[in-house]
Coordinates of C-alpha atoms in Angstrom, one line a residue:
X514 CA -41.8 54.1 -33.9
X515 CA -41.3 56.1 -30.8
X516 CA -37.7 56.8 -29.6
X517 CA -39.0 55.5 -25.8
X518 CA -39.9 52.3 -27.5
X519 CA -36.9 52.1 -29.2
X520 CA -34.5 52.8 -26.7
X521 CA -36.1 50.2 -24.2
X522 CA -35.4 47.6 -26.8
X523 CA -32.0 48.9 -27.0
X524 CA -31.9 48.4 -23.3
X525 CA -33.3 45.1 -23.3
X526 CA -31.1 43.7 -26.1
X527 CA -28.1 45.5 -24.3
X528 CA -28.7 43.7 -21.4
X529 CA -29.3 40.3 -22.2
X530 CA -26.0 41.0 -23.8
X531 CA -24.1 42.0 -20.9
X532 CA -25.7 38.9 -18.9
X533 CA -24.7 36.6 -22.0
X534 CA -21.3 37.6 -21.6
X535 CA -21.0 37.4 -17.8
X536 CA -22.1 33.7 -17.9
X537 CA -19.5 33.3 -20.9
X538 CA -17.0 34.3 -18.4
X539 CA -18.2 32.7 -15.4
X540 CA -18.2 29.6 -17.2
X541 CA -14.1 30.1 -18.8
X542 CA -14.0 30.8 -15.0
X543 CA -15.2 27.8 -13.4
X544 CA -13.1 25.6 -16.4
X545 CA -10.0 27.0 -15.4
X546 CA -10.4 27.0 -11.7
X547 CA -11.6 23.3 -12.6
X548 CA -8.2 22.5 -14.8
X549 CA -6.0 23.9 -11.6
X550 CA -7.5 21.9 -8.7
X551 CA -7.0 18.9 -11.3
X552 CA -3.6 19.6 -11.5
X553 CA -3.3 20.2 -7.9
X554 CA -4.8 16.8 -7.5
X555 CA -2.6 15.0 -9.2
X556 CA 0.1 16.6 -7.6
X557 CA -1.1 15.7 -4.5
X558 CA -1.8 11.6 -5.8
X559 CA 2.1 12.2 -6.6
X560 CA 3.3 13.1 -3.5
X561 CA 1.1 10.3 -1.6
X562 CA 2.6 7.8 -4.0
X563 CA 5.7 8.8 -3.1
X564 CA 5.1 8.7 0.9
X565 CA 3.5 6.1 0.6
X566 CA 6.4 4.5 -0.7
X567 CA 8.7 5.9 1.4
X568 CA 6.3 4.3 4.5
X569 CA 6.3 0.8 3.1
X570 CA 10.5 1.3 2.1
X571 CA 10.9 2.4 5.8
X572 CA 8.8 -0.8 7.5
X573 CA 10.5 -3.4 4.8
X574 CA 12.5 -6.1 7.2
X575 CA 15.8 -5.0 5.6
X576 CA 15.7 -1.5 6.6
X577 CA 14.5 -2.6 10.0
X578 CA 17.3 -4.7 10.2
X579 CA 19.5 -2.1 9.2
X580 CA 18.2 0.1 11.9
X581 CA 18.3 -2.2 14.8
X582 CA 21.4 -4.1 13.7
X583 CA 23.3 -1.0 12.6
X584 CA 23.3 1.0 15.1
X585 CA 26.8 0.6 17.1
X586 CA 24.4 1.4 20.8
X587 CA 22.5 -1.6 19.7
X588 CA 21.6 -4.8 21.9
X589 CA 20.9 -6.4 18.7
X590 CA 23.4 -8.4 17.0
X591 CA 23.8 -10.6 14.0
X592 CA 23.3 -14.2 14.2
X593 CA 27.0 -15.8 13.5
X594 CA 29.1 -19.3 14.5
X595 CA 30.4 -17.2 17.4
X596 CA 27.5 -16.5 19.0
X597 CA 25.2 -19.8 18.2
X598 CA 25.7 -22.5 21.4
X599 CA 24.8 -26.0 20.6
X600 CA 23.4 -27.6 23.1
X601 CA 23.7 -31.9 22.9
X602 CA 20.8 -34.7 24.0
X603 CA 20.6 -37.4 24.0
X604 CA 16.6 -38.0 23.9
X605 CA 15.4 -39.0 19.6
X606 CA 14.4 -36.1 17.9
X607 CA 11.1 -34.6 17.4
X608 CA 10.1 -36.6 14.1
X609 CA 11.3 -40.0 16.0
X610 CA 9.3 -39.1 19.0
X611 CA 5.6 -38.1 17.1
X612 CA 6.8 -41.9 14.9
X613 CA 7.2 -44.1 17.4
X614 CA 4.0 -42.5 19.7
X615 CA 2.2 -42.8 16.5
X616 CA 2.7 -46.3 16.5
X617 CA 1.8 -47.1 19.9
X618 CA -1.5 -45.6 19.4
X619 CA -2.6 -48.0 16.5
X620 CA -4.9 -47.5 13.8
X621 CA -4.5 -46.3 10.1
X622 CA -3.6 -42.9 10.8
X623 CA -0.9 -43.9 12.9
X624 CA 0.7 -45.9 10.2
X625 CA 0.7 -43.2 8.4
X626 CA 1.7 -40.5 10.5
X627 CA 5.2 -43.1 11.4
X628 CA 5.7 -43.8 7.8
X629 CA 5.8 -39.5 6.9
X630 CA 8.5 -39.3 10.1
X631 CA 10.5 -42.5 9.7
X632 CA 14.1 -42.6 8.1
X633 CA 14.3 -44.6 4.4
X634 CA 16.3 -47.3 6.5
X635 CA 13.4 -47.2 9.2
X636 CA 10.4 -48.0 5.9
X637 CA 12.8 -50.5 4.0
X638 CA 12.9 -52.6 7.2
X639 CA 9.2 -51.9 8.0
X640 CA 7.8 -53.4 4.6

């Protein structure tokens, strides 16, 4: 055996070791790079989950309410006896109108639709 032949072997084998352990590392590379933009991913799913919260805590009808009502500059106020006005008439109330137009129509339906909207005094009498 020559000492050419032998040291191009040696050369060969050296080599292929070399390139064995650069794709050994490449790969411990890519895992870890891998394992940090998981982490950073899950950071960032626990940030949105929180602003995402904070959104939907922000548009909630109380804190609305809070905001618009709170605020002393407001023209928003609360609903109270003081500022609720009654206002009298003297025409029959909704139900008693849709009852008794119900009835002047005719039909099944009609006899229905009164017997829904009509006071229990108003179907003992009717029967």
């Amino acid at each position: 055996m020559k000492i050419s032949f032998f040291l191009k072997v040696m050369f060969v084998v050296t080599f292929m070791a070399v390139l064995y352990i650069h794709l050994q590392m490449k790969i411990y590379d890519f895992a870890y790079q891998g394992k940090v933009k998981q982490q950073r991913i899950e950071q960032l799913a626990e940030v949105n989950g929180r602003v995402h919260n904070d959104i939907l805590r922000l548009q909630s009808s109380d804190n609305i309410g809070r905001e618009l009502l709170g605020n002393q500059d407001s023209k928003f106020q609360f609903a109270s006896r003081s500022r609720v006005i009654e206002v009298a008439s003297e025409n029959t109330t909704l139900p008693e109108m849709i009852a008794h137009g119900a009835q002047s129509t005719g039909g099944f339906l009609s006899r229905v639709v009164s017997l829904a909207f009509a006071a229990p005094h108003e179907t003992a009498l009717s029967h």
